[in-house]
CSV table of C-alpha atoms in Angstrom, one decimal:
chain,number,residue,atom,x,y,z
T,1,MET,CA,2.7,57.5,100.8
T,2,PRO,CA,-0.1,55.5,99.4
T,3,PRO,CA,0.6,52.7,97.1
T,4,VAL,CA,0.3,53.4,93.2
T,5,PRO,CA,-2.7,51.4,91.9
T,6,THR,CA,-1.7,48.7,89.3
T,7,LEU,CA,-3.6,49.0,86.0
T,8,PRO,CA,-4.8,45.7,84.6
T,9,PRO,CA,-3.3,44.8,81.1
T,10,PHE,CA,-5.1,46.1,78.1
T,11,SER,CA,-7.1,43.5,76.2
T,12,SER,CA,-10.2,43.4,74.1
T,13,ALA,CA,-12.0,41.9,77.0
T,14,SER,CA,-11.3,45.0,79.1
T,15,ARG,CA,-12.9,47.3,76.6
T,16,PRO,CA,-16.2,48.8,77.7
T,17,SER,CA,-19.1,47.3,75.9
T,18,PRO,CA,-21.5,49.7,74.4
T,19,PRO,CA,-24.6,50.2,76.4
T,20,LEU,CA,-27.5,47.9,75.5
T,21,SER,CA,-30.5,49.7,74.3
T,22,SER,CA,-33.3,49.6,76.8
T,23,TYR,CA,-36.9,50.6,76.4
T,24,SER,CA,-38.0,53.9,78.1
T,25,LYS,CA,-41.1,55.8,78.2
T,26,ASP,CA,-39.7,58.3,75.7
T,27,ASP,CA,-39.5,55.5,73.1
T,28,LYS,CA,-43.2,55.0,73.3
T,29,GLY,CA,-45.1,56.0,70.1
T,30,LYS,CA,-41.8,55.9,68.1
T,31,LYS,CA,-41.8,53.5,65.0
T,32,PRO,CA,-38.8,51.1,65.1
T,33,LYS,CA,-36.2,51.6,62.5
T,34,PRO,CA,-36.0,48.8,60.0
T,35,PHE,CA,-32.8,46.7,59.9
T,36,ALA,CA,-30.6,47.7,57.0
T,37,PRO,CA,-27.9,45.2,55.9
T,38,PRO,CA,-24.6,46.8,54.8
T,39,LEU,CA,-24.7,47.6,51.0
T,40,SER,CA,-22.9,45.5,48.5
T,41,PRO,CA,-22.4,45.7,44.7
T,42,PRO,CA,-25.1,44.0,42.7
T,43,ARG,CA,-24.1,40.5,41.4
T,44,ARG,CA,-27.1,39.1,39.5
T,45,LEU,CA,-26.2,40.4,36.0
T,46,PRO,CA,-22.7,38.8,36.0
T,47,LEU,CA,-24.1,35.6,37.1
T,48,LEU,CA,-26.7,35.6,34.3
T,49,LEU,CA,-24.0,36.3,31.8
T,50,LEU,CA,-21.9,33.5,33.0
T,51,SER,CA,-24.8,31.2,32.9
T,52,ALA,CA,-25.8,32.1,29.4
T,53,LEU,CA,-22.2,31.7,28.2
T,54,CYS,CA,-22.1,28.1,29.6
T,55,LEU,CA,-25.3,27.3,28.0
T,56,LEU,CA,-24.0,28.5,24.7
T,57,VAL,CA,-20.9,26.5,25.0
T,58,GLY,CA,-22.8,23.4,25.8
T,59,VAL,CA,-25.3,23.8,23.0
T,60,GLY,CA,-22.4,24.5,20.6
T,61,GLY,CA,-20.8,21.2,21.6
T,62,ILE,CA,-23.8,19.2,21.1
T,63,VAL,CA,-24.3,20.7,17.6
T,64,PHE,CA,-20.8,20.2,16.7
T,65,ALA,CA,-20.9,16.5,17.8
T,66,ALA,CA,-24.1,15.9,15.8
T,67,VAL,CA,-22.6,17.4,12.7
T,68,VAL,CA,-19.4,15.3,13.0
T,69,LEU,CA,-21.4,12.1,13.6
T,70,ARG,CA,-23.6,12.7,10.5
T,71,ARG,CA,-20.7,13.7,8.2
T,72,PRO,CA,-19.5,10.9,5.9
T,73,PRO,CA,-16.0,9.6,6.6
T,74,ARG,CA,-13.2,11.8,5.4
T,75,THR,CA,-10.8,10.4,2.8
T,76,ILE,CA,-7.2,10.9,3.4
T,77,THR,CA,-4.7,11.4,0.6
T,78,ILE,CA,-1.9,8.9,1.4
T,79,ILE,CA,0.5,8.2,-1.5
T,80,ARG,CA,3.6,7.2,0.3
T,81,CYS,CA,4.8,4.6,2.6
T,82,GLY,CA,8.3,5.3,3.7
T,83,ARG,CA,10.1,6.1,0.4
T,84,ALA,CA,7.6,3.9,-1.6
T,85,GLU,CA,5.4,6.0,-3.8
T,86,ASP,CA,2.3,5.4,-5.9
T,87,ALA,CA,2.6,7.7,-8.8
T,88,LEU,CA,-1.0,7.4,-9.9
T,89,ARG,CA,-2.4,8.5,-6.6
T,90,THR,CA,0.1,11.3,-6.5
T,91,PHE,CA,-1.2,12.4,-9.9
T,92,ARG,CA,-4.9,12.1,-8.8
T,93,SER,CA,-4.3,13.9,-5.5
T,94,LYS,CA,-3.0,16.9,-7.5
T,95,SER,CA,-5.8,16.7,-10.0
T,96,LEU,CA,-8.4,16.6,-7.3
T,97,ALA,CA,-6.9,19.4,-5.2
T,98,GLY,CA,-9.9,21.0,-3.3
T,99,ASP,CA,-12.2,18.0,-4.0
T,100,LYS,CA,-13.8,16.9,-0.8
T,101,ASP,CA,-13.7,13.2,-1.8
T,102,GLY,CA,-9.8,13.4,-2.1
T,103,VAL,CA,-7.9,10.1,-2.6
T,104,VAL,CA,-8.8,7.2,-0.5
T,105,ALA,CA,-6.1,5.9,1.8
T,106,ARG,CA,-5.2,2.2,1.2
T,107,PRO,CA,-8.1,1.5,-1.2
T,108,LYS,CA,-9.9,-1.8,-0.8
T,109,ILE,CA,-9.5,-4.0,-4.0
T,110,LEU,CA,-9.5,-7.6,-5.2
T,111,GLY,CA,-5.9,-7.7,-6.2
T,112,PHE,CA,-2.8,-5.6,-6.7
T,113,VAL,CA,-0.7,-6.5,-9.6
T,114,GLY,CA,2.9,-5.2,-9.5
T,115,VAL,CA,4.6,-5.5,-12.9
T,116,GLN,CA,8.4,-5.7,-12.1
T,117,THR,CA,10.5,-3.7,-14.4
T,118,SER,CA,13.9,-2.1,-14.8
T,119,PHE,CA,15.6,1.1,-16.1
T,120,SER,CA,16.6,-0.7,-19.3
T,121,SER,CA,12.9,-2.0,-20.0
T,122,ALA,CA,11.3,1.0,-21.5
T,123,ASP,CA,10.6,-0.9,-24.8
T,124,ARG,CA,8.9,-3.8,-22.8
T,125,ARG,CA,6.7,-1.2,-21.0
T,126,ALA,CA,5.8,0.4,-24.2
T,127,ALA,CA,4.8,-3.0,-25.6
T,128,LEU,CA,2.6,-3.8,-22.7
T,129,ARG,CA,1.0,-0.3,-22.8
T,130,SER,CA,0.1,-1.0,-26.5
T,131,THR,CA,-1.6,-4.3,-25.6
T,132,TRP,CA,-3.2,-5.2,-22.2
T,133,PHE,CA,-1.7,-2.5,-19.9
T,134,PRO,CA,-3.6,0.6,-20.0
T,135,SER,CA,-1.7,3.7,-21.2
T,136,ASP,CA,-3.3,6.5,-19.3
T,137,PRO,CA,-4.8,7.1,-15.7
T,138,GLU,CA,-8.4,6.9,-17.1
T,139,GLY,CA,-7.7,3.5,-18.5
T,140,LEU,CA,-6.1,2.3,-15.3
T,141,GLY,CA,-9.1,3.5,-13.3
T,142,SER,CA,-11.6,2.0,-15.7
T,143,LEU,CA,-9.8,-1.4,-15.5
T,144,GLU,CA,-9.6,-1.3,-11.8
T,145,ARG,CA,-13.4,-0.7,-11.5
T,146,ALA,CA,-14.2,-3.4,-14.1
T,147,THR,CA,-11.9,-6.0,-12.6
T,148,GLY,CA,-11.1,-5.0,-9.1
T,149,LEU,CA,-7.4,-5.2,-10.0
T,150,ALA,CA,-5.0,-2.3,-9.7
T,151,PHE,CA,-1.9,-2.4,-12.0
T,152,ARG,CA,1.5,-0.5,-11.6
T,153,PHE,CA,4.9,-1.0,-13.0
T,154,VAL,CA,7.3,-1.6,-10.0
T,155,ILE,CA,10.7,-0.2,-10.1
T,156,GLY,CA,13.5,0.6,-7.5
T,157,ARG,CA,15.8,3.4,-7.5
T,158,THR,CA,19.4,4.2,-8.7
T,159,LYS,CA,22.2,6.5,-8.1
T,160,ASP,CA,22.5,7.3,-11.7
T,161,SER,CA,20.8,10.7,-12.0
T,162,LYS,CA,20.2,10.5,-15.7
T,163,LYS,CA,18.2,7.3,-15.4
T,164,MET,CA,16.1,8.7,-12.6
T,165,ALA,CA,15.4,11.9,-14.7
T,166,ASP,CA,14.4,9.7,-17.6
T,167,LEU,CA,12.1,7.7,-15.3
T,168,ARG,CA,10.6,10.9,-13.9
T,169,LYS,CA,9.7,12.0,-17.4
T,170,GLU,CA,8.0,8.7,-18.1
T,171,ILE,CA,6.1,8.9,-14.9
T,172,ASP,CA,5.0,12.5,-15.7
T,173,VAL,CA,3.5,11.1,-19.0
T,174,TYR,CA,1.8,7.7,-17.8
T,175,HIS,CA,1.6,8.0,-13.9
T,176,ASP,CA,1.6,4.2,-13.9
T,177,PHE,CA,4.6,3.4,-11.5
T,178,MET,CA,5.1,2.3,-8.0
T,179,LEU,CA,8.6,3.4,-6.8
T,180,ILE,CA,10.0,1.2,-4.0
T,181,ASP,CA,12.8,1.9,-1.6
T,182,VAL,CA,15.5,-0.6,-3.0
T,183,GLU,CA,18.5,-0.4,-5.2
T,184,GLU,CA,17.4,-1.6,-8.7
T,185,ASP,CA,19.7,-4.5,-9.5
T,186,TYR,CA,19.2,-7.9,-11.1
T,187,ILE,CA,21.2,-9.7,-8.5
T,188,ARG,CA,18.9,-8.2,-5.9
T,189,LEU,CA,15.6,-9.4,-7.2
T,190,PRO,CA,14.7,-11.2,-3.8
T,191,GLN,CA,15.3,-8.0,-2.0
T,192,LYS,CA,13.2,-6.1,-4.5
T,193,THR,CA,10.4,-8.6,-4.3
T,194,LEU,CA,10.2,-8.4,-0.5
T,195,ALA,CA,10.2,-4.5,-0.7
T,196,PHE,CA,7.5,-4.7,-3.4
T,197,PHE,CA,5.2,-6.8,-1.2
T,198,LYS,CA,5.9,-4.6,1.9
T,199,ALA,CA,5.1,-1.4,-0.1
T,200,ALA,CA,2.0,-2.9,-1.8
T,201,PHE,CA,0.6,-4.2,1.4
T,202,ASN,CA,1.0,-0.7,3.1
T,203,LEU,CA,-0.5,1.1,0.1
T,204,PHE,CA,-3.4,-1.1,-0.9
T,205,ASP,CA,-5.9,-3.3,1.0
T,206,ALA,CA,-6.0,-6.1,-1.4
T,207,ASP,CA,-7.2,-9.8,-1.1
T,208,PHE,CA,-4.3,-10.9,-3.3
T,209,TYR,CA,-0.9,-9.4,-4.2
T,210,ILE,CA,0.5,-10.5,-7.5
T,211,LYS,CA,4.0,-10.3,-8.7
T,212,ALA,CA,4.3,-10.3,-12.5
T,213,ASP,CA,7.2,-9.7,-15.0
T,214,ASP,CA,7.2,-7.2,-17.8
T,215,ASP,CA,7.5,-9.7,-20.6
T,216,ILE,CA,4.3,-11.6,-20.2
T,217,TYR,CA,0.8,-11.2,-21.9
T,218,LEU,CA,-2.0,-11.0,-19.3
T,219,ARG,CA,-5.8,-11.3,-19.4
T,220,PRO,CA,-6.9,-9.2,-16.4
T,221,ASP,CA,-10.6,-10.3,-16.7
T,222,ARG,CA,-9.6,-14.0,-16.3
T,223,LEU,CA,-7.1,-13.2,-13.6
T,224,ALA,CA,-9.8,-11.4,-11.5
T,225,THR,CA,-12.1,-14.5,-12.1
T,226,LEU,CA,-9.3,-16.7,-10.6
T,227,LEU,CA,-8.7,-14.6,-7.7
T,228,ALA,CA,-12.4,-14.2,-6.9
T,229,LYS,CA,-12.9,-17.9,-6.3
T,230,ASP,CA,-13.9,-19.1,-2.8
T,231,ARG,CA,-11.1,-20.9,-1.1
T,232,PRO,CA,-11.0,-22.9,2.2
T,233,HIS,CA,-7.4,-21.7,2.8
T,234,HIS,CA,-6.6,-18.2,3.9
T,235,LEU,CA,-2.9,-18.7,3.4
T,236,THR,CA,-2.7,-19.2,-0.4
T,237,TYR,CA,0.1,-19.4,-2.9
T,238,ILE,CA,-1.0,-19.5,-6.6
T,239,GLY,CA,1.2,-20.1,-9.5
T,240,CYS,CA,2.6,-22.6,-12.0
T,241,MET,CA,4.4,-24.9,-9.6
T,242,LYS,CA,7.6,-26.7,-10.4
T,243,LYS,CA,10.4,-28.8,-9.1
T,244,GLY,CA,13.9,-29.3,-10.5
T,245,PRO,CA,17.7,-29.8,-10.0
T,246,VAL,CA,19.6,-27.3,-8.0
T,247,ILE,CA,22.2,-25.5,-10.2
T,248,THR,CA,25.5,-25.5,-8.4
T,249,ASP,CA,27.7,-24.6,-11.3
T,250,PRO,CA,28.6,-20.9,-11.0
T,251,LYS,CA,28.9,-20.6,-14.9
T,252,MET,CA,25.3,-21.6,-15.5
T,253,ARG,CA,22.3,-19.4,-15.3
T,254,TRP,CA,20.2,-19.7,-12.2
T,255,TYR,CA,23.1,-20.7,-10.2
T,256,GLU,CA,22.3,-21.1,-6.5
T,257,SER,CA,25.1,-20.1,-4.2
T,258,SER,CA,23.3,-21.6,-1.2
T,259,GLY,CA,22.6,-24.9,-2.9
T,260,HIS,CA,24.2,-26.9,-0.2
T,261,LEU,CA,21.3,-25.8,2.0
T,262,ILE,CA,18.7,-27.3,-0.4
T,263,GLY,CA,20.2,-30.5,-1.7
T,264,ASN,CA,20.0,-31.9,-5.2
T,265,GLU,CA,16.4,-30.9,-6.0
T,266,TYR,CA,14.4,-27.7,-5.4
T,267,PHE,CA,11.2,-27.8,-3.3
T,268,LEU,CA,7.9,-27.1,-4.9
T,269,HIS,CA,7.6,-23.5,-5.7
T,270,ALA,CA,6.0,-21.2,-8.4
T,271,TYR,CA,7.8,-20.0,-11.6
T,272,GLY,CA,8.9,-16.4,-11.2
T,273,PRO,CA,7.2,-14.6,-14.1
T,274,ILE,CA,3.8,-14.5,-12.3
T,275,TYR,CA,2.4,-15.7,-9.0
T,276,ALA,CA,-0.1,-14.5,-6.3
T,277,LEU,CA,0.0,-14.4,-2.6
T,278,SER,CA,-3.1,-13.9,-0.4
T,279,ALA,CA,-3.4,-11.0,2.0
T,280,GLU,CA,-2.8,-13.1,5.1
T,281,VAL,CA,0.6,-14.3,3.6
T,282,VAL,CA,1.8,-10.8,2.6
T,283,ALA,CA,0.8,-9.4,5.9
T,284,SER,CA,3.3,-11.7,7.6
T,285,LEU,CA,6.0,-10.6,5.1
T,286,ALA,CA,5.1,-7.0,5.7
T,287,ILE,CA,6.0,-7.1,9.4
T,288,ALA,CA,9.1,-9.3,9.0
T,289,ARG,CA,12.5,-7.8,9.5
T,290,ASN,CA,14.5,-7.9,6.2
T,291,ASP,CA,17.5,-9.7,7.8
T,292,SER,CA,15.1,-12.4,9.4
T,293,LEU,CA,14.4,-13.9,6.0
T,294,ARG,CA,16.8,-16.0,4.1
T,295,MET,CA,17.6,-14.7,0.6
T,296,PHE,CA,18.6,-17.3,-2.0
T,297,SER,CA,20.2,-16.4,-5.3
T,298,ASN,CA,17.0,-16.7,-7.2
T,299,GLU,CA,13.8,-14.8,-6.4
T,300,ASP,CA,11.2,-17.6,-7.2
T,301,VAL,CA,13.3,-20.0,-5.0
T,302,THR,CA,13.4,-17.5,-2.2
T,303,ILE,CA,9.7,-16.9,-2.3
T,304,GLY,CA,9.0,-20.6,-2.3
T,305,SER,CA,11.2,-21.1,0.8
T,306,TRP,CA,9.3,-18.5,2.7
T,307,MET,CA,6.0,-20.2,1.6
T,308,LEU,CA,7.1,-23.5,3.1
T,309,ALA,CA,7.9,-21.8,6.4
T,310,MET,CA,4.4,-20.2,6.5
T,311,ASN,CA,2.6,-23.6,5.8
T,312,VAL,CA,0.7,-22.1,2.9
T,313,ASN,CA,-1.7,-24.0,0.5
T,314,HIS,CA,0.1,-24.4,-2.9
T,315,GLU,CA,-2.4,-23.8,-5.7
T,316,ASP,CA,-1.0,-25.1,-9.0
T,317,ASN,CA,-2.7,-23.4,-12.1
T,318,ARG,CA,-1.2,-24.0,-15.5
T,319,ALA,CA,-3.6,-21.3,-17.1
T,320,ILE,CA,-1.2,-18.6,-15.8
T,321,CYS,CA,1.9,-20.1,-17.7
T,322,ASP,CA,0.4,-20.9,-21.0
T,323,PRO,CA,2.9,-20.9,-23.9
T,324,LYS,CA,0.2,-19.8,-26.3
T,325,CYS,CA,-3.2,-18.0,-26.2
T,326,THR,CA,-6.1,-20.2,-25.6
T,327,PRO,CA,-9.7,-19.5,-24.5
T,328,THR,CA,-8.6,-20.3,-21.0
T,329,SER,CA,-5.3,-18.6,-20.9
T,330,ILE,CA,-4.7,-16.2,-18.0
T,331,ALA,CA,-1.0,-15.3,-18.6
T,332,VAL,CA,1.0,-16.1,-21.7
T,333,TRP,CA,4.8,-16.5,-21.7
T,334,ASP,CA,7.4,-18.8,-22.7
T,335,ILE,CA,8.6,-21.2,-20.1
T,336,PRO,CA,12.4,-21.5,-20.4
T,337,ARG,CA,13.7,-25.0,-20.8
T,338,CYS,CA,17.4,-24.3,-21.1
T,339,SER,CA,19.9,-21.8,-19.7
T,340,VAL,CA,22.5,-21.7,-22.5
T,341,GLY,CA,22.0,-22.0,-26.2
T,342,GLU,CA,20.3,-20.4,-29.1
T,343,ARG,CA,16.6,-20.9,-29.8
T,344,THR,CA,14.1,-19.3,-32.1
T,345,ARG,CA,10.4,-19.4,-31.1
T,346,MET,CA,7.2,-17.8,-32.4
T,347,MET,CA,4.3,-17.0,-30.1
T,348,VAL,CA,1.0,-15.7,-31.7
T,349,CYS,CA,-1.3,-14.2,-29.1
T,350,SER,CA,-4.7,-12.8,-30.1
T,351,TRP,CA,-6.0,-9.8,-28.5
T,352,PHE,CA,-9.8,-10.4,-28.5
T,353,ARG,CA,-11.0,-6.9,-28.0
T,354,THR,CA,-9.2,-5.2,-30.7
T,355,GLY,CA,-9.0,-8.0,-33.3
T,356,MET,CA,-5.2,-7.6,-33.5
T,357,VAL,CA,-2.8,-10.3,-33.6
T,358,MET,CA,0.3,-9.8,-31.4
T,359,VAL,CA,3.4,-11.6,-32.8
T,360,TYR,CA,6.3,-12.0,-30.4
T,361,ARG,CA,9.5,-13.4,-31.6
T,362,SER,CA,12.1,-14.4,-29.1
T,363,SER,CA,15.5,-15.0,-30.5
T,364,LEU,CA,19.0,-15.4,-29.5
T,365,PHE,CA,18.2,-16.9,-26.1
T,366,TYR,CA,21.4,-16.7,-24.2
T,367,SER,CA,22.2,-17.2,-20.6
T,368,PHE,CA,21.4,-13.6,-19.8
T,369,GLY,CA,17.8,-13.9,-21.3
T,370,TRP,CA,16.1,-13.0,-24.6
T,371,THR,CA,15.0,-10.1,-26.5
T,372,TRP,CA,11.4,-9.6,-27.5
T,373,HIS,CA,10.6,-8.1,-30.9
T,374,LYS,CA,6.9,-7.2,-31.6
T,375,GLU,CA,5.0,-6.7,-34.7
T,376,LYS,CA,1.3,-5.9,-35.1
T,377,LEU,CA,-0.6,-7.6,-37.7
T,378,HIS,CA,-4.2,-7.0,-38.6
T,379,ALA,CA,-6.2,-10.2,-38.1
T,380,THR,CA,-7.6,-11.7,-41.3
């Protein structure tokens, strides 16, 4: 029986190739068929649309960039820093709702004057508003434009809801407060002063920051002239400088509980009713941790100790502690010379613009302070 032939394994190589076309006489005279590539869907239109879209996006980006670069800087409404609030800018931001100019963030000014006040000092604020402190937002704005100085009453907070409600009513009428995040308490004046400088620095870009009390008479125009002077020192501390014995008797006013750290006599420092710090000085205070600065019992001593640590230039100016109005007076107030006892003093201060004579009578000057009584008399 013959053997069975073995078939080779199937593979593509073993497939028979199609016969190659060859020329023959029968093809003579026939036209060759043109080569026809396989048909595919047209793609030119989508490519054109995509290119046009990319071009439009690019042109739009260029136009947007040109408009943004030519647009004036936007003003941002910032009226708070933490829990500190500028009531005047809050009022203006509401009044200018929809205005493209808005309210400038941290406006640039010559000086910011914070008049320290308390919940029990409504009468003092009323007295100031009837003399040198403007009593409405328009007046505050006009004074700021004329002198470069912004003025606010500075007050902390309290847990007494009635006092806070009364304060809000006063704010809604005058819009001239700066509320700061500190408990309002006389024994915490150093803490309040530090909170004031921090809030003022964050809300205003000023060359000087001025702390003032609410029982002084001030000439804003002369204060602006003083602050605008050229100074070789960037770290400047302006005030009525003083020295004196350290009070170590707890029964006396201005008792210093940390007197043992100071010695028998205070270092040079400014009286508390008004003094000014340059921007560089306040910038250092603004970034300092609260617990990193020593607090003495008295606010003016506390500030003076910080100024020694910062190596500032002490600029003594007696025109900001004048006991009576003169042609050169900047701030008029009565320098206390005793802490206990009864004293009567009359201080006459002319308000040159109105021709009024402001008569202040301080009486019954006890260890806790004095009471101001004000009378208006027409100048003769």
